[in-house]
Short mmCIF file of C-alpha atoms and ligand atoms in Angstrom, two decimals:
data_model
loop_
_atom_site.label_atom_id
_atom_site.label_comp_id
_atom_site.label_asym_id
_atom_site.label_seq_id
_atom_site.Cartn_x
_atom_site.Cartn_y
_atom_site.Cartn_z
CA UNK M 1 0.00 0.00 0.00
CA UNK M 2 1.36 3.40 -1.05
CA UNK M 3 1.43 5.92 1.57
CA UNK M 4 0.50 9.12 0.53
CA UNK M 5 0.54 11.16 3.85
CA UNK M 6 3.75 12.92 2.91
CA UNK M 7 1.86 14.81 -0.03
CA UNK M 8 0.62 16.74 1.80
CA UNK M 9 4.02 17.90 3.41
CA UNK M 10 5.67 21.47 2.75
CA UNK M 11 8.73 20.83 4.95
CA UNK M 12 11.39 22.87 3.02
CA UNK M 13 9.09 23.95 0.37
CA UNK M 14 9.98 27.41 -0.63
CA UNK M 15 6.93 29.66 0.02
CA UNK M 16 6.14 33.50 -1.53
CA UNK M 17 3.71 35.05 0.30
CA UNK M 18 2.66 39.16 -0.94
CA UNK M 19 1.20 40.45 1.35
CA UNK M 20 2.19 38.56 3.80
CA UNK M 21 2.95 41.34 6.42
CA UNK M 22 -0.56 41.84 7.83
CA UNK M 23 -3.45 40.51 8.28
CA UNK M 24 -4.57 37.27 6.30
CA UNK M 25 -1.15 37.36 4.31
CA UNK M 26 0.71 37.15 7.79
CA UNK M 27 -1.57 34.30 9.00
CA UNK M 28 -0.38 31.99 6.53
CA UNK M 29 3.24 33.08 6.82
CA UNK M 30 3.16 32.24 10.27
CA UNK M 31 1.05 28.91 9.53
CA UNK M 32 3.37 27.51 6.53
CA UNK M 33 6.40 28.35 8.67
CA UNK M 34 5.31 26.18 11.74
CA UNK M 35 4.45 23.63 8.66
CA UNK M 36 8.46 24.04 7.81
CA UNK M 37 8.31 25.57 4.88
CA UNK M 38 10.96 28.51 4.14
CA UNK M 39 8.60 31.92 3.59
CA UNK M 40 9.30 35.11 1.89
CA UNK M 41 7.19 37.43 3.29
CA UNK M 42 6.62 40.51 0.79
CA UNK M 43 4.93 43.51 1.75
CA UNK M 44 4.44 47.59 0.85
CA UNK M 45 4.01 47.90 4.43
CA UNK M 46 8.30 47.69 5.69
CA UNK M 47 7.80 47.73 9.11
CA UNK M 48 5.20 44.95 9.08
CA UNK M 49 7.16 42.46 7.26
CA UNK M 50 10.07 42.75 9.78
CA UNK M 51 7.59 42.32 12.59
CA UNK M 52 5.80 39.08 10.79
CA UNK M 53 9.87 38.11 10.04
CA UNK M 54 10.63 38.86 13.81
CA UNK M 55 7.65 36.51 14.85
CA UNK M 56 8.13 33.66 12.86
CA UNK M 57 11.85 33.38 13.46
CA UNK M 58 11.00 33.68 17.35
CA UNK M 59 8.73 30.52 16.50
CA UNK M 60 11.50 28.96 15.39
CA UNK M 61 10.62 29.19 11.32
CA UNK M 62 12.86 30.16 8.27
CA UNK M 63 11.66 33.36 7.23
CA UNK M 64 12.97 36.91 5.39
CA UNK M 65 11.26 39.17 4.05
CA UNK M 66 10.99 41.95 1.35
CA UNK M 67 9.14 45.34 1.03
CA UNK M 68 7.49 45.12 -2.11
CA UNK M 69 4.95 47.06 -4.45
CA UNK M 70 3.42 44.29 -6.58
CA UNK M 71 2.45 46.69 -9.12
CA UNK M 72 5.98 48.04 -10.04
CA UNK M 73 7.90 45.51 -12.33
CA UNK M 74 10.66 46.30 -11.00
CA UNK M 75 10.16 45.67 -7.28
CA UNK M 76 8.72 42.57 -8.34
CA UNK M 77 11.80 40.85 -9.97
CA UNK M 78 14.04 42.51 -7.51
CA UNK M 79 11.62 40.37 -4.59
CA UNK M 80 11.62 36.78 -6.78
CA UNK M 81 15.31 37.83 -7.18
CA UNK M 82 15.53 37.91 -3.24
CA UNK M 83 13.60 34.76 -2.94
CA UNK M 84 15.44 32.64 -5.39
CA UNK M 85 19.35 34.12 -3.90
CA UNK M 86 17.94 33.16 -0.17
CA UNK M 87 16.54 29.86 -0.73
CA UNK M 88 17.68 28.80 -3.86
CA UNK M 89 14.42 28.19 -5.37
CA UNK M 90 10.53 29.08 -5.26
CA UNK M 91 7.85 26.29 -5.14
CA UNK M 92 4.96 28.96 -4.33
CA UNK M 93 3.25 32.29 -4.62
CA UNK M 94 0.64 33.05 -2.87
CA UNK M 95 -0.78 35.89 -4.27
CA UNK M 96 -2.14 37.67 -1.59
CA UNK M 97 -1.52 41.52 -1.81
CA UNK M 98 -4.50 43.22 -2.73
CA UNK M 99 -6.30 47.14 -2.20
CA UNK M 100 -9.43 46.44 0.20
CA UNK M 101 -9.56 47.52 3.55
CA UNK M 102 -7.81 50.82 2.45
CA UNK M 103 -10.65 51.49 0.08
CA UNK M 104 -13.93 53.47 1.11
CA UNK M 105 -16.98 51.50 0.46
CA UNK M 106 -19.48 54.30 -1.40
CA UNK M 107 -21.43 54.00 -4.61
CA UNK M 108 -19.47 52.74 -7.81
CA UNK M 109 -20.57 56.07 -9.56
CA UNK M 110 -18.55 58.17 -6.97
CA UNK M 111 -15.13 55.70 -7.25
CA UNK M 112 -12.77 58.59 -8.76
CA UNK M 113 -10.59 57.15 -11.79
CA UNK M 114 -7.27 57.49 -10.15
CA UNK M 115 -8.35 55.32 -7.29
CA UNK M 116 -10.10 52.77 -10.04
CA UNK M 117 -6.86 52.76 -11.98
CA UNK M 118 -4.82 51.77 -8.61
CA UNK M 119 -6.88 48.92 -7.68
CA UNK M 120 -6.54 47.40 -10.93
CA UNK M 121 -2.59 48.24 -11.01
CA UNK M 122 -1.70 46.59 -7.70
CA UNK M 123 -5.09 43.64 -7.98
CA UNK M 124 -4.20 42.82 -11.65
CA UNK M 125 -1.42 43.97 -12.83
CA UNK M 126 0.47 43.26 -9.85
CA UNK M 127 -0.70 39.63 -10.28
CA UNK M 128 0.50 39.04 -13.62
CA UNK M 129 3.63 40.78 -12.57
CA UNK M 130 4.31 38.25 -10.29
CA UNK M 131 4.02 35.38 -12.08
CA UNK M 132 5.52 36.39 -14.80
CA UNK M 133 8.37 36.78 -12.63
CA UNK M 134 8.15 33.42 -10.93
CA UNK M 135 7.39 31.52 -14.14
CA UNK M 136 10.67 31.15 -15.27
CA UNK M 137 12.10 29.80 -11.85
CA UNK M 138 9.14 27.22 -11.63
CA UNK M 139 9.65 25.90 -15.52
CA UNK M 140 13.44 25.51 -15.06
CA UNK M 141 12.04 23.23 -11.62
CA UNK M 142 9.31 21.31 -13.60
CA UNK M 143 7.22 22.23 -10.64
CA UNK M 144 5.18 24.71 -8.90
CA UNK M 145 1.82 26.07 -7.23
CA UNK M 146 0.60 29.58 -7.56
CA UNK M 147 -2.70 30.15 -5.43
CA UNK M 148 -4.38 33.71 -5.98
CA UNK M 149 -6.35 34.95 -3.42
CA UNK M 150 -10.04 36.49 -4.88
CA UNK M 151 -13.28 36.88 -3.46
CA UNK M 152 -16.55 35.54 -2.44
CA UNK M 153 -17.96 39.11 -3.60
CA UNK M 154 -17.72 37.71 -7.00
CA UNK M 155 -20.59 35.15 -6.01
CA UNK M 156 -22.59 37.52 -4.75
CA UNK M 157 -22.00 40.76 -6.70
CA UNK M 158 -20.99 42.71 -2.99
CA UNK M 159 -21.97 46.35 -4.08
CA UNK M 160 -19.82 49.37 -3.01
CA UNK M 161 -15.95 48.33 -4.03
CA UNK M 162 -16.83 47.68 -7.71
CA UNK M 163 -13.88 48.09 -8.57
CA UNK M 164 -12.20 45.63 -6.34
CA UNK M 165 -15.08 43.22 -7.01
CA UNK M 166 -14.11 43.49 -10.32
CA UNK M 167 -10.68 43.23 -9.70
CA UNK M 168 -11.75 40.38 -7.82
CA UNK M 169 -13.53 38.43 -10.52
CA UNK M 170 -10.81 39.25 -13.11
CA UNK M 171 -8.63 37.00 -11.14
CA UNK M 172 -10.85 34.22 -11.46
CA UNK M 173 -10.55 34.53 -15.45
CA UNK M 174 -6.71 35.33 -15.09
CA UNK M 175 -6.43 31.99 -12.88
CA UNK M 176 -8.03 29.67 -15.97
CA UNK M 177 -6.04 31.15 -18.42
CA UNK M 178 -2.95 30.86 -17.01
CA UNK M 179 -3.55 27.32 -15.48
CA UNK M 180 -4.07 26.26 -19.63
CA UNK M 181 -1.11 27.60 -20.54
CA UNK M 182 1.69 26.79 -17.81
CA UNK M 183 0.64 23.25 -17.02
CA UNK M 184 3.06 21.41 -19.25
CA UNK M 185 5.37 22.85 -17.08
CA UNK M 186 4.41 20.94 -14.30
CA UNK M 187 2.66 24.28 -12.54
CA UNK M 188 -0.67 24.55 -10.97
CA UNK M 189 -2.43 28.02 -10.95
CA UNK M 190 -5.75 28.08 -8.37
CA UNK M 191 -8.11 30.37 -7.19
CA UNK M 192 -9.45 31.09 -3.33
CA UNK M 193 -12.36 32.84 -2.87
CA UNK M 194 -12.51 34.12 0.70
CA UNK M 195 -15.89 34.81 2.32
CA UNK M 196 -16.03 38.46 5.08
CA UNK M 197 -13.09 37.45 7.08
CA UNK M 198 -12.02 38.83 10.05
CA UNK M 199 -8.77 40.24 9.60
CA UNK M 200 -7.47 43.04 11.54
CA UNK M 201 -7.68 45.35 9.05
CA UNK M 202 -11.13 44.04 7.73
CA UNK M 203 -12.33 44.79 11.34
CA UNK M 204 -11.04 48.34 11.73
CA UNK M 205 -12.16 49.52 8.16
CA UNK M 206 -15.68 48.27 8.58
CA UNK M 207 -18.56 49.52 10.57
CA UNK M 208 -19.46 47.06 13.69
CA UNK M 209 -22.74 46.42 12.22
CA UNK M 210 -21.09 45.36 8.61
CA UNK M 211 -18.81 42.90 10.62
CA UNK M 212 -21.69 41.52 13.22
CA UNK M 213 -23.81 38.86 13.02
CA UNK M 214 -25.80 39.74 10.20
CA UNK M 215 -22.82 39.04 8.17
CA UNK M 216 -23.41 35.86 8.69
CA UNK M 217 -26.53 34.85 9.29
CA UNK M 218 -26.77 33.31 5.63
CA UNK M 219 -24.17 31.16 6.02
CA UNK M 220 -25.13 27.13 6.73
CA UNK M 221 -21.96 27.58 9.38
CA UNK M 222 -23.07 30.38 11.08
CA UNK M 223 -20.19 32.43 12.28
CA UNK M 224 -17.42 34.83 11.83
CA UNK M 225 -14.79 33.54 9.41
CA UNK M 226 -11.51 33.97 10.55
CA UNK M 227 -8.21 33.95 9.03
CA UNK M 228 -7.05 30.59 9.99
CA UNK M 229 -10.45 28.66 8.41
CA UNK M 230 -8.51 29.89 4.81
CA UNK M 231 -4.57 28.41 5.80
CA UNK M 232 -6.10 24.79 4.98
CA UNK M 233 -7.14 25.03 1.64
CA UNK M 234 -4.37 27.45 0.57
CA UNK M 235 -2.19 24.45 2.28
CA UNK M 236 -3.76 21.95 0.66
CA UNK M 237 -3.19 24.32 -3.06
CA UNK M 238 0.05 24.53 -2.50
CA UNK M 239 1.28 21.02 -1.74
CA UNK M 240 1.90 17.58 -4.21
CA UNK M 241 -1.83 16.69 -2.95
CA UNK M 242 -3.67 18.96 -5.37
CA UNK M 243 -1.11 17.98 -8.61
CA UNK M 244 -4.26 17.18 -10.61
CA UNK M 245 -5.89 20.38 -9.61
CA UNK M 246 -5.59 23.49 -11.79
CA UNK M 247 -7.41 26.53 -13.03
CA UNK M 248 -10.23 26.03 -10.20
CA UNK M 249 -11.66 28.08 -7.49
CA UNK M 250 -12.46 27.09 -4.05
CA UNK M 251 -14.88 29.16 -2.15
CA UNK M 252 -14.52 29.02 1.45
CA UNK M 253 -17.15 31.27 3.18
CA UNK M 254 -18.93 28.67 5.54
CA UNK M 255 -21.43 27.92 2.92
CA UNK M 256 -23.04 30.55 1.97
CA UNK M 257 -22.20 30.82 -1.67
CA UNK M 258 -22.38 27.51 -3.02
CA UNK M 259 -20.48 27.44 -6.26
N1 LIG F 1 -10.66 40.13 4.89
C1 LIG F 1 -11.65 39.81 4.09
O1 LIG F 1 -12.85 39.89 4.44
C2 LIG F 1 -11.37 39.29 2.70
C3 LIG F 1 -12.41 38.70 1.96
C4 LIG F 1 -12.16 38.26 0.69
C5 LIG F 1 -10.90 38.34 0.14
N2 LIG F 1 -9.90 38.91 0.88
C6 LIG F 1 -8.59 39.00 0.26
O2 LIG F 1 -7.65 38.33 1.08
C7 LIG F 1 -6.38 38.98 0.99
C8 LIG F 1 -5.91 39.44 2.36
O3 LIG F 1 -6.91 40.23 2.96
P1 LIG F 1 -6.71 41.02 4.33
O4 LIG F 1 -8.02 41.10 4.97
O5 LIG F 1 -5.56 40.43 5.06
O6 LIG F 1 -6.38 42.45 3.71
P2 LIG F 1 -5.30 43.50 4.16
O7 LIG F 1 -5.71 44.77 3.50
O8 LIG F 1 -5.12 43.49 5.63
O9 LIG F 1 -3.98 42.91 3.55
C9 LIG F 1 -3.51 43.20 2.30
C10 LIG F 1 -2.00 43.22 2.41
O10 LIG F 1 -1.50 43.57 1.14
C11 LIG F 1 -0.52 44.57 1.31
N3 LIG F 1 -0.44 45.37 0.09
C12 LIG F 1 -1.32 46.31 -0.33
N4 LIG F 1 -0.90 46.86 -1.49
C13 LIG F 1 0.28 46.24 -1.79
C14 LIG F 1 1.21 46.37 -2.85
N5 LIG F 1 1.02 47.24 -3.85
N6 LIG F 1 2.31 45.58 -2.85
C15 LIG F 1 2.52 44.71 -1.84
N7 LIG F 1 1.69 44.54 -0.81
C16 LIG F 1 0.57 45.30 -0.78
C17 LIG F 1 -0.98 45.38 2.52
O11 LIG F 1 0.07 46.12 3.10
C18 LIG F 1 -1.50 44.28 3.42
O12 LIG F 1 -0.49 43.74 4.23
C19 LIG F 1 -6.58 40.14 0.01
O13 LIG F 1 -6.27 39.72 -1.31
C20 LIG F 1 -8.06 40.41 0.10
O14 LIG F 1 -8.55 41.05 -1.05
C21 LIG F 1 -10.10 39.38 2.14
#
């Protein structure tokens, strides 16, 4: 009998988080850390990725970390560049980094152009960027895993952010395409579509009554979703146990969309 436990495994698995210095982002660089894996934690935010650095190293994990703008090409090499010099080699990006909690919720007609134009730079663009700039470490390894992080809002058509709903849902087409045409390679591309979490952030940009229970009273599990009910399934993307499983998207909202 085979024993297929050790699929699952990402002990020395190199792992690129964006985003990774606050809120969800840092919950799964702590999380793949204590699973052994060596994280690059990549942020705008410098003082946050020392601090997620600083607490996964006093865990006892391998981490470093980068401060990063995901929409500037050239920050972007220059943090795969880091990655691949510090740990010789990337197995995933998880595409985390994303405008939301920074962005006012009010009516898509008053969303001024400027502020349109940056969502899609850092929510798009920024996500090409960086696999574009991982591709060509994960072809020359015949392997790799790339898990972008979307939304349930694209279920449900959440008013108020259009544009980072859109953004949102573009990364659900971006995740197909891309999954078609890097799988001979031996890399899988997969989406995650997060329901209201409770981040930090998420809780201090939104009004108590947005985050209550009401948010989830149409859920079949009927509670606040934390950060740590998303580590499994972005776990689960990023290890040999999902090999056969690319170009999807896996809601995880406690059942309330059911896609
Ligand atoms: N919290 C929720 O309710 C929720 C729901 C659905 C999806 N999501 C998605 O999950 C992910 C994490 O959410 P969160 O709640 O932790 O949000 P957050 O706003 O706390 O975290 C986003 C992180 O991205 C970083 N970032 C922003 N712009 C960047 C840039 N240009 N370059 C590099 N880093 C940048 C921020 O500094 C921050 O650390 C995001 O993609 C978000 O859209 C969150």
């Amino acid at each position: 009998m085979n024993n297929d436990n050790d699929r699952f495994s990402l002990q020395d698995r190199t792992v690129l988080i964006t985003g990774g210095g606050k809120g969800i982002g840092k919950v799964y660089a702590e999380q793949f850390a204590l699973a052994g894996a060596r994280v690059m934690v990549a942020d705008i935010d410098a003082p946050a990725v020392e601090a997620t650095v600083t607490a996964i190293e006093a865990a006892g994990g391998t981490a470093s970390g980068i401060t990063t703008d995901i929409a500037d090409p050239q920050s972007v090499d220059a943090m795969v560049g880091a990655t691949k010099e510090r740990f010789g080699s990337i197995d995933v990006l998880v595409n985390n980094a994303s405008l939301m909690s920074s962005l006012p919720r009010r009516p898509w007609i008053e969303i001024p152009v400027d502020e349109w134009d940056r969502v899609m730079a850092v929510n798009l663009r920024g996500l090409f960027l960086c696999c574009r700039a991982v591709f060509p470490i994960m072809r020359e390894q015949g392997r790799g895993k790339i898990v972008n992080i979307s939304s349930s809002r694209i279920w449900d058509g959440t008013p108020n952010r259009l544009h980072y709903t859109t953004s949102k849902a573009g990364v659900v087409g971006f995740t197909r395409a891309l999954a078609r045409e890097v799988g001979a390679f031996g890399i899988n591309v997969n989406a995650v579509t997060p329901g209201l979490t409770m981040s930090d952030s998420q809780i201090a940009s939104s009004a108590a009554s947005y985050v209550g229970e009401s948010s989830f009273a149409d859920r079949s599990i009927r509670r606040a979703q934390m950060p740590r009910d998303l580590v499994g399934v972005v776990m689960f993307l990023s290890s040999a146990a999902s090999d056969f499983i690319t170009g999807q998207t896996i809601n995880v909202d406690g059942g309330k969309a059911m896609h």
